C-alpha positions in Angstrom: 3.6 19.5 -32.4 3.5 19.4 -28.5 0.0 17.6 -28.6 1.4 15.0 -31.0 4.3 14.4 -28.8 2.1 14.1 -25.7 -0.1 11.6 -27.6 2.9 9.6 -28.7 4.0 9.4 -24.9 0.5 8.3 -24.0 0.9 5.6 -26.5 4.3 4.7 -25.0 2.8 4.3 -21.6 -0.1 2.2 -22.9 2.2 0.0 -25.0 4.8 -0.4 -22.3 1.9 -1.5 -20.0 0.8 -4.0 -22.6 4.3 -5.4 -23.2 4.8 -5.8 -19.5 1.6 -7.7 -19.2 2.7 -10.0 -22.1 6.1 -10.6 -20.5 4.5 -11.4 -17.2 2.2 -14.0 -18.7 4.8 -15.6 -20.9 5.1 -19.3 -20.1 8.9 -19.4 -20.4 10.6 -16.1 -19.7 14.1 -16.0 -21.0 16.7 -13.3 -19.8 17.0 -12.1 -23.4 13.4 -10.9 -23.3 14.1 -8.9 -20.0 17.3 -7.6 -21.4 15.5 -6.0 -24.4 12.8 -4.6 -22.2 15.3 -3.3 -19.7 17.3 -1.6 -22.6 14.1 0.1 -23.7 13.2 1.4 -20.3 16.8 2.5 -19.4 17.1 4.3 -22.7 14.0 6.3 -22.0 15.4 7.2 -18.6 18.8 8.2 -20.1 17.1 10.5 -22.6 15.1 12.2 -19.9 18.3 12.7 -18.0 19.9 14.2 -21.1 17.0 16.5 -21.6 17.4 17.8 -18.1 21.1 18.4 -18.6 22.3 15.5 -16.5 25.5 13.5 -17.3 24.6 10.0 -18.5 28.2 8.7 -19.3 28.1 6.2 -16.5 24.6 4.8 -17.3 24.4 1.1 -18.0 22.3 0.9 -21.2 21.9 -2.9 -21.0 21.4 -3.9 -17.4 20.4 -7.2 -16.0 16.9 -6.4 -14.6 14.1 -8.6 -13.2 10.5 -8.2 -14.3 9.9 -6.2 -11.1 12.7 -3.9 -11.9 11.3 -3.2 -15.4 7.8 -2.7 -14.0 9.2 -0.2 -11.4 11.2 1.6 -14.0 8.3 1.9 -16.4 6.2 3.5 -13.7 9.0 5.9 -12.8 9.6 6.9 -16.4 5.9 7.5 -17.1 5.6 9.8 -14.0 8.8 11.7 -14.9 7.9 12.1 -18.7 4.4 13.3 -17.7 5.9 16.0 -15.5 8.4 17.0 -18.1 6.0 17.1 -20.9 3.6 19.2 -18.7 6.3 21.7 -18.2 6.8 22.4 -21.9 5.3 24.8 -24.5 5.8 24.8 -28.2 8.9 27.1 -27.9 10.6 24.6 -25.7 10.6 22.0 -28.4 12.8 24.0 -30.5 15.4 24.6 -27.7 18.6 22.7 -28.3 20.0 20.3 -25.8 23.7 19.5 -25.6 24.7 16.1 -24.5 27.3 13.3 -25.0 26.4 9.9 -26.4 28.0 6.7 -24.9 31.1 7.2 -27.1 31.7 10.6 -25.6 30.7 12.4 -28.9 28.9 15.6 -28.2 25.6 16.5 -30.0 23.2 19.4 -29.9 19.6 18.4 -30.7 16.2 20.1 -30.2 14.1 19.0 -27.4 11.2 18.0 -29.8 13.4 15.7 -31.9 14.7 14.0 -28.8 11.2 13.3 -27.7 10.2 12.1 -31.0 13.2 9.7 -31.0 12.2 8.4 -27.6 8.7 7.8 -28.7 9.6 5.8 -31.9 12.6 4.0 -30.2 10.3 2.1 -27.9 8.3 0.8 -30.8 11.4 -0.9 -32.2 12.2 -2.6 -29.0 8.7 -3.7 -28.1 8.6 -5.4 -31.4 11.6 -7.3 -30.5 10.2 -8.3 -27.1 7.0 -9.4 -28.9 9.0 -11.6 -31.2 10.9 -13.1 -28.3 7.6 -13.8 -26.5 6.3 -15.6 -29.5 9.6 -17.7 -29.8 9.3 -18.6 -26.2 5.7 -20.0 -26.8 3.9 -17.0 -25.4 1.1 -14.9 -26.8 2.3 -11.8 -28.5 0.5 -8.6 -27.8 -0.5 -5.7 -30.2 1.2 -2.4 -29.3 0.5 -0.7 -32.6 -0.2 3.0 -32.4 -3.5 2.7 -34.4 -4.7 0.1 -31.9 -4.0 2.7 -29.2 -5.9 5.3 -31.0 -8.8 3.1 -31.7 -9.0 2.0 -28.1 -8.5 5.5 -26.5 -10.9 7.2 -28.8 -13.9 5.1 -28.0 -14.1 3.7 -31.6 -13.7 6.8 -33.5 -11.4 4.9 -35.9 -14.0 2.1 -36.3 -14.3 0.5 -39.8 -17.0 2.0 -42.0 -20.0 -0.1 -42.9 
């Protein structure tokens, strides 16, 4: 399962880079688009803090970020998740983490399930950003996992003749 999670985080990094590029090139960038992107990136940061046992009760889950703020946080998240994932083994994925959500309700969830949540949560919000870019007259970008696999495997998933 650890290798699957690492692949999902490689996809997350790739997809975040693509969505940042699409946001940068959008002809009319609205604050709504940046708010969605900022929420995605801050959520990734908050979950990593929870995984490390840090208190996240004061985190602002919907900050007003600039494009540069989003780009900086995406790079920071990528680096910190790579370090965190590099420190894990299969047994760590079953280890429970106790944390509180933003309503101060305590939960106990295995590391692997939190990491799976982070990986799929980003997909949802990148879809929202893509829709917003399209509504603003920009060109949407494909961030599908299968596209990532095709591009990163050198065509291994190419269509059959």
